[in-house]
mmCIF file of N, CA and C in Angstrom:
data_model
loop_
_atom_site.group_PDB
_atom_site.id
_atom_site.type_symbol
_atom_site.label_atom_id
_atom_site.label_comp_id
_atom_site.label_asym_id
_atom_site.label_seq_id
_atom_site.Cartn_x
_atom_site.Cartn_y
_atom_site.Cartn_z
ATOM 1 N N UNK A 294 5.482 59.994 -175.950
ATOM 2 C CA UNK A 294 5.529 61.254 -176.650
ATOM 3 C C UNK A 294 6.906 61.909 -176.544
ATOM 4 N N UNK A 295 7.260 61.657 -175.353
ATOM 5 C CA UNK A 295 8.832 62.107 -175.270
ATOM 6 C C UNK A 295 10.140 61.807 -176.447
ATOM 7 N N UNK A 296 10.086 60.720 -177.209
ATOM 8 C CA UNK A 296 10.792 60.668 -178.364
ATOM 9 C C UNK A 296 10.270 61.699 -179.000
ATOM 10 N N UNK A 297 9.416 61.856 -179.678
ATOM 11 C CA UNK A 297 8.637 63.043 -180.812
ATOM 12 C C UNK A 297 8.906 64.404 -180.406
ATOM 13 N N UNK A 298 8.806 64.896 -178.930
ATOM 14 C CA UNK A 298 9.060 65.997 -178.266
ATOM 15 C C UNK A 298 10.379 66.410 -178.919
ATOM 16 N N UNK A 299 12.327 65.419 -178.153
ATOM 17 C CA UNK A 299 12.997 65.114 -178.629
ATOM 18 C C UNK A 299 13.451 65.647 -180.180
ATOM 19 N N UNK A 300 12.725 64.747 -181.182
ATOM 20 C CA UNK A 300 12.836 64.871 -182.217
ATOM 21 C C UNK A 300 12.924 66.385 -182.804
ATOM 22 N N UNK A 301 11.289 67.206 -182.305
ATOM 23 C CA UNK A 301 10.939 68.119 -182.646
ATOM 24 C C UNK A 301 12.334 69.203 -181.990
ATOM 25 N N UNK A 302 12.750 69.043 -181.275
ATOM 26 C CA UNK A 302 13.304 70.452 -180.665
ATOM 27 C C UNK A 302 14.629 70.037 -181.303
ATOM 28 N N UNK A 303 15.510 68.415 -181.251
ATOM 29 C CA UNK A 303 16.571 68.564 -182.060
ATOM 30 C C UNK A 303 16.634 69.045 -183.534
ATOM 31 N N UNK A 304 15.711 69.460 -183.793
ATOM 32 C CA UNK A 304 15.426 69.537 -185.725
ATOM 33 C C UNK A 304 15.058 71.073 -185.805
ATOM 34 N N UNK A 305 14.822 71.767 -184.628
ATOM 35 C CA UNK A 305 14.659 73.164 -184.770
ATOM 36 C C UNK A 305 15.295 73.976 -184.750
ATOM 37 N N UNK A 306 15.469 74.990 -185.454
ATOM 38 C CA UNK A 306 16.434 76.070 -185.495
ATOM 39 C C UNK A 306 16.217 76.817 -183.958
ATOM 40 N N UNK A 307 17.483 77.275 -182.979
ATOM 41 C CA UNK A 307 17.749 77.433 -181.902
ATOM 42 C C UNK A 307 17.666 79.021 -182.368
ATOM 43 N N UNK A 308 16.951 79.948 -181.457
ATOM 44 C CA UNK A 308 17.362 81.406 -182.030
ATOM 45 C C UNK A 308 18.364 82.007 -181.252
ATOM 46 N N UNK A 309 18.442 81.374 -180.424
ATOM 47 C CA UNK A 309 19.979 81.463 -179.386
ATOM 48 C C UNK A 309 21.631 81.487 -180.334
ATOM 49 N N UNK A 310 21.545 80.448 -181.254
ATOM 50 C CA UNK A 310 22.670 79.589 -182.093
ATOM 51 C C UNK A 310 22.151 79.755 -183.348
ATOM 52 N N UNK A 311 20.970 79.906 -183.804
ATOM 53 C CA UNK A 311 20.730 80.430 -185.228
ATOM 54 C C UNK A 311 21.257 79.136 -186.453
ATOM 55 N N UNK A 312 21.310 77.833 -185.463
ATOM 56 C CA UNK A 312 21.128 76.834 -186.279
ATOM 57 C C UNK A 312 20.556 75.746 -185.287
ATOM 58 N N UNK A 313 20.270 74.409 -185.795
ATOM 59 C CA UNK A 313 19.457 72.935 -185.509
ATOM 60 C C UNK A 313 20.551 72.302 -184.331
ATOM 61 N N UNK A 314 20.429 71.737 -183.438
ATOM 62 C CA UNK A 314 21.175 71.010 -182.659
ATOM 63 C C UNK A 314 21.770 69.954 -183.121
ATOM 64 N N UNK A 315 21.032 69.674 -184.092
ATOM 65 C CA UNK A 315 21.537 68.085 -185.114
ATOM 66 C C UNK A 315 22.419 68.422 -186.036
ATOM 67 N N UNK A 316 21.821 69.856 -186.455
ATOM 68 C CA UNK A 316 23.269 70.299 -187.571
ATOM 69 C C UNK A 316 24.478 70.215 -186.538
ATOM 70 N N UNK A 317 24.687 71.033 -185.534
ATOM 71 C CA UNK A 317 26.082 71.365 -184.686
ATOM 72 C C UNK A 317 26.216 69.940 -184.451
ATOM 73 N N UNK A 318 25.942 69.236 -184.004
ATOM 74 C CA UNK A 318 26.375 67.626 -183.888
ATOM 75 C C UNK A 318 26.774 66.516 -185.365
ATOM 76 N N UNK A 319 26.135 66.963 -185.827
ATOM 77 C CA UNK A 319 26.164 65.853 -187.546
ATOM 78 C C UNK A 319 26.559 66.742 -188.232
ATOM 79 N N UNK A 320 26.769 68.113 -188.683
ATOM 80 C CA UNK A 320 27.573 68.860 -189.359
ATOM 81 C C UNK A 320 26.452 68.664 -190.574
ATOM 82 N N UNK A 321 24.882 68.304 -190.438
ATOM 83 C CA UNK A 321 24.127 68.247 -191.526
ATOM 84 C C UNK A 321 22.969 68.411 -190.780
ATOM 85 N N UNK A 322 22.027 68.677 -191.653
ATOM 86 C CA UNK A 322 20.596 68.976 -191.148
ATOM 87 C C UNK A 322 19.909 67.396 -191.601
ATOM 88 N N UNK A 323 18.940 66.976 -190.607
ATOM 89 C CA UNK A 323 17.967 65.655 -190.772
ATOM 90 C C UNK A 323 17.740 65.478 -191.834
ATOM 91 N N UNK A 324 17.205 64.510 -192.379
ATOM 92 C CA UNK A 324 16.052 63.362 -193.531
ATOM 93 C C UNK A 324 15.042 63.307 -192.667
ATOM 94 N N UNK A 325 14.142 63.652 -192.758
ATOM 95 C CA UNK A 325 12.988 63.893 -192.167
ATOM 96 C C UNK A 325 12.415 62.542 -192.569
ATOM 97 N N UNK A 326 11.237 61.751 -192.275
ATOM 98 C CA UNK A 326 10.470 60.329 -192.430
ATOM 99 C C UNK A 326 9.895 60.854 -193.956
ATOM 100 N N UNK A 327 9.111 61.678 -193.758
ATOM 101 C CA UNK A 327 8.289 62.132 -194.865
ATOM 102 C C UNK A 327 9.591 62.490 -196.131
ATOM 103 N N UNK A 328 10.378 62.853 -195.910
ATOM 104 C CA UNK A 328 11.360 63.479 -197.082
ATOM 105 C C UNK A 328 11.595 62.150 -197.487
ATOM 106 N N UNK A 329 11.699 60.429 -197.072
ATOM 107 C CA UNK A 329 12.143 59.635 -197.589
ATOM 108 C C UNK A 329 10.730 59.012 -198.521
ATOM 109 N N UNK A 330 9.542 59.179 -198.224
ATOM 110 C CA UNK A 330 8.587 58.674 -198.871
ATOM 111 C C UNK A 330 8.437 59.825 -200.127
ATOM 112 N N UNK A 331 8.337 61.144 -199.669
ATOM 113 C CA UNK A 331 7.621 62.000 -200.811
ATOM 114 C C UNK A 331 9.205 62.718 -201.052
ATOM 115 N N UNK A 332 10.257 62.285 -201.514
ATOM 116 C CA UNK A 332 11.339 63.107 -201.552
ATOM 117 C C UNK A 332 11.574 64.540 -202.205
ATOM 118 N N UNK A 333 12.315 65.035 -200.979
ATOM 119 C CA UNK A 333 12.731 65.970 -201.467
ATOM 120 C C UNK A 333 14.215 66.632 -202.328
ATOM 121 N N UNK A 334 13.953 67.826 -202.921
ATOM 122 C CA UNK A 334 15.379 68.137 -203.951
ATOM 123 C C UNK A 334 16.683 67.675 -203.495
ATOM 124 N N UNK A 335 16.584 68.096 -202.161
ATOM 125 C CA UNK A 335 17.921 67.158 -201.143
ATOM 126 C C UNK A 335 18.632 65.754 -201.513
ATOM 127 N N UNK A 336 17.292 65.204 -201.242
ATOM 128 C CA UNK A 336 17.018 63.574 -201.519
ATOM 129 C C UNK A 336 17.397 63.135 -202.624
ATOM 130 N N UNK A 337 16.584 63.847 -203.661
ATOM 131 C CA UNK A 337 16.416 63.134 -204.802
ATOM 132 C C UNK A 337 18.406 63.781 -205.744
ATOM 133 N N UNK A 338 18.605 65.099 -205.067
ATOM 134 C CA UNK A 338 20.226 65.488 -205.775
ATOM 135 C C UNK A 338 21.143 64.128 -205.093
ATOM 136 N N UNK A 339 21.046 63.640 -203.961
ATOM 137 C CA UNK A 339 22.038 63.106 -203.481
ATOM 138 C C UNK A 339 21.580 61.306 -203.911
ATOM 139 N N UNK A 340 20.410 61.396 -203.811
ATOM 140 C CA UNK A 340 20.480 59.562 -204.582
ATOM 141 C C UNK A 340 20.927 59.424 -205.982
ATOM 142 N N UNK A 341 20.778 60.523 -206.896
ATOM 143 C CA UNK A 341 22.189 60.379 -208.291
ATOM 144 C C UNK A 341 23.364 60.325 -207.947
ATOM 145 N N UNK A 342 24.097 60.472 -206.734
ATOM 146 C CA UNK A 342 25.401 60.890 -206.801
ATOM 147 C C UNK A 342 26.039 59.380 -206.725
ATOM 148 N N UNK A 343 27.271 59.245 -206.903
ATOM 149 C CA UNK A 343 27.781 58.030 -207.099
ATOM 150 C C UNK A 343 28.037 57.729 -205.705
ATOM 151 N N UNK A 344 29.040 56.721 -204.880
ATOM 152 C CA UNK A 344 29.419 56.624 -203.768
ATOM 153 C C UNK A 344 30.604 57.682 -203.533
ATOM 154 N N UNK A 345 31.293 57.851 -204.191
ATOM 155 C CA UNK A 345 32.603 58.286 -204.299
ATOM 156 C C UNK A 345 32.084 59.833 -204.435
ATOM 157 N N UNK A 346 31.139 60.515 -205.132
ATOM 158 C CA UNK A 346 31.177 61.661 -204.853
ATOM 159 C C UNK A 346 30.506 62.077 -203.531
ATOM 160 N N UNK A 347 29.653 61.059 -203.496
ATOM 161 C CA UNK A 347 28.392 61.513 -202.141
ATOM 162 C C UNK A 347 29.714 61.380 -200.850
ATOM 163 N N UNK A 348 30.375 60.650 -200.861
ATOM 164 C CA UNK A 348 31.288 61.123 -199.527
ATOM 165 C C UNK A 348 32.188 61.632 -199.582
ATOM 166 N N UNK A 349 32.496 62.206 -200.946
ATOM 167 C CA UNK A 349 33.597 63.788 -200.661
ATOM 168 C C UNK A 349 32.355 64.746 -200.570
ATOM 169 N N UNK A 350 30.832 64.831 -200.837
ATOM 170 C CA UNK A 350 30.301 65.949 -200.180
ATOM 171 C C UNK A 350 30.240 65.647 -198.737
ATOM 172 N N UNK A 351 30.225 64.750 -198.053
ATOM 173 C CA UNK A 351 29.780 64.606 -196.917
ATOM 174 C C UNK A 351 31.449 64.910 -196.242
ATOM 175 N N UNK A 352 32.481 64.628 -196.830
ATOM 176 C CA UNK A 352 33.591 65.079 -196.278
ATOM 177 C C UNK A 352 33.827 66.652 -195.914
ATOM 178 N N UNK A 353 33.476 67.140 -197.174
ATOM 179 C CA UNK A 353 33.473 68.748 -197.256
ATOM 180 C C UNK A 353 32.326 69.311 -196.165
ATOM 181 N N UNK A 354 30.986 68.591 -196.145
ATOM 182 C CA UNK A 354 30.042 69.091 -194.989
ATOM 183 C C UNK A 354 31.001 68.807 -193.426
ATOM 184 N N UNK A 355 31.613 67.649 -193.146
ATOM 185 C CA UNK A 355 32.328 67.608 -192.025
ATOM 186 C C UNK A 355 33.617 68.726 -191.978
ATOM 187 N N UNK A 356 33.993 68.968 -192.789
ATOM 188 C CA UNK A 356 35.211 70.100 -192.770
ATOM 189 C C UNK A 356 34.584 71.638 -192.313
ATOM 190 N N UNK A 357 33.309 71.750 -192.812
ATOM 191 C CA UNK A 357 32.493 73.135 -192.432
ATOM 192 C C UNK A 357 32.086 73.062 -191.745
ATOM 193 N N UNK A 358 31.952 71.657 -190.154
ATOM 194 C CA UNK A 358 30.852 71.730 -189.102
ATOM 195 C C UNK A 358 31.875 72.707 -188.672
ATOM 196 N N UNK A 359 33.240 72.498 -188.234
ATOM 197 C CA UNK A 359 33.813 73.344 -186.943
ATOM 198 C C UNK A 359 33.130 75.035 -187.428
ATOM 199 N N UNK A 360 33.280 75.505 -188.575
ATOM 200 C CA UNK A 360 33.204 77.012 -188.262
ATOM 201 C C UNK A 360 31.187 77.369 -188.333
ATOM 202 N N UNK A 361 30.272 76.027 -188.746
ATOM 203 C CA UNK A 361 29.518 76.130 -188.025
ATOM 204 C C UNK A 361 29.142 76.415 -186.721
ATOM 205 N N UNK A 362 29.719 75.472 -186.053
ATOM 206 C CA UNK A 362 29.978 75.570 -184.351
ATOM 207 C C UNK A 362 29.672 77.144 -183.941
ATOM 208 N N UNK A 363 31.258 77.634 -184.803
ATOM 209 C CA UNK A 363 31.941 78.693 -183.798
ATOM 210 C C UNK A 363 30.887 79.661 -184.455
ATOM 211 N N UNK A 364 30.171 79.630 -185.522
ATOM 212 C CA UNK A 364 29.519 81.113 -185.781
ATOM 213 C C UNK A 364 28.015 81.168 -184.489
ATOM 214 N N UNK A 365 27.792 79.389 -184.232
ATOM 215 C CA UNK A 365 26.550 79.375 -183.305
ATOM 216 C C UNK A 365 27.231 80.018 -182.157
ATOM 217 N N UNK A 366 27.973 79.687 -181.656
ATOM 218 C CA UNK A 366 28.746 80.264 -180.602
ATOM 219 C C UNK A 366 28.671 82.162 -180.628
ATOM 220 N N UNK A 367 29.232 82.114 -181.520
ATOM 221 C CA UNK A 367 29.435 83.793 -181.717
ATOM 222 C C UNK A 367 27.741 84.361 -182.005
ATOM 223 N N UNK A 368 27.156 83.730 -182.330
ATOM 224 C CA UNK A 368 25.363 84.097 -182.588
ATOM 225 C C UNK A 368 24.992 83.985 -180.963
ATOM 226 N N UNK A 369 25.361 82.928 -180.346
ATOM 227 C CA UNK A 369 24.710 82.854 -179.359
ATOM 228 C C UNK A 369 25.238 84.074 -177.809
ATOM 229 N N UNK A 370 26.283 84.588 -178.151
ATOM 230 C CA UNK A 370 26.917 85.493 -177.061
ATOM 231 C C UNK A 370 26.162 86.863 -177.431
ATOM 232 N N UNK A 371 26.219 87.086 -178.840
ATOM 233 C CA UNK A 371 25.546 88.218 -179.233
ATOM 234 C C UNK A 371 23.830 88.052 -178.960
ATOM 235 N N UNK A 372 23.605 87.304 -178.933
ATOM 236 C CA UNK A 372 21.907 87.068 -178.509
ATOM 237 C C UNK A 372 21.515 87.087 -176.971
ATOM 238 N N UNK A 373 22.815 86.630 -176.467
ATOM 239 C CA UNK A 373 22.824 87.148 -174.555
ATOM 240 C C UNK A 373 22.913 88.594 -174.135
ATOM 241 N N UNK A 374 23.849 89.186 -174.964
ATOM 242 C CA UNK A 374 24.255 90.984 -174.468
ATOM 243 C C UNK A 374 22.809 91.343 -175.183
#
């Protein structure tokens, strides 16, 4: 059960950081199991995209993790005081 536990808490929004632990690490939020069988708008926008565009979005999502980071950071000091 400990994988699933895992799973569940990396995929949850932190109210400490006010985002997912997987976002601050992957600079993206999960594909859930179920989103690949019953897809979702996510899914289904990014399987049209060509190769070449799908990794300048994924470039541009890596360029926005850092000030992700720092706003969890700044969420999370203000959620301590």
């Amino acid at each position: 059960m400990l994988p699933f536990t895992l799973h569940g808490y990396r995929t949850s929004v932190r109210t400490s950081t006010g985002a997912t632990p997987f976002s601050l690490v992957y600079g993206m939020e999960v594909v859930l199991r179920f989103e690949e069988e019953v897809p979702s708008l996510r899914i289904l926008a990014e399987s049209g995209l060509k190769k070449s565009e799908w990794a300048q979005a994924r470039f541009d999502q890596l360029n926005l993790i850092e000030g992700k980071r720092l706003a969890a950071m700044s969420h999370g000091r203000l959620y301590q005081k």
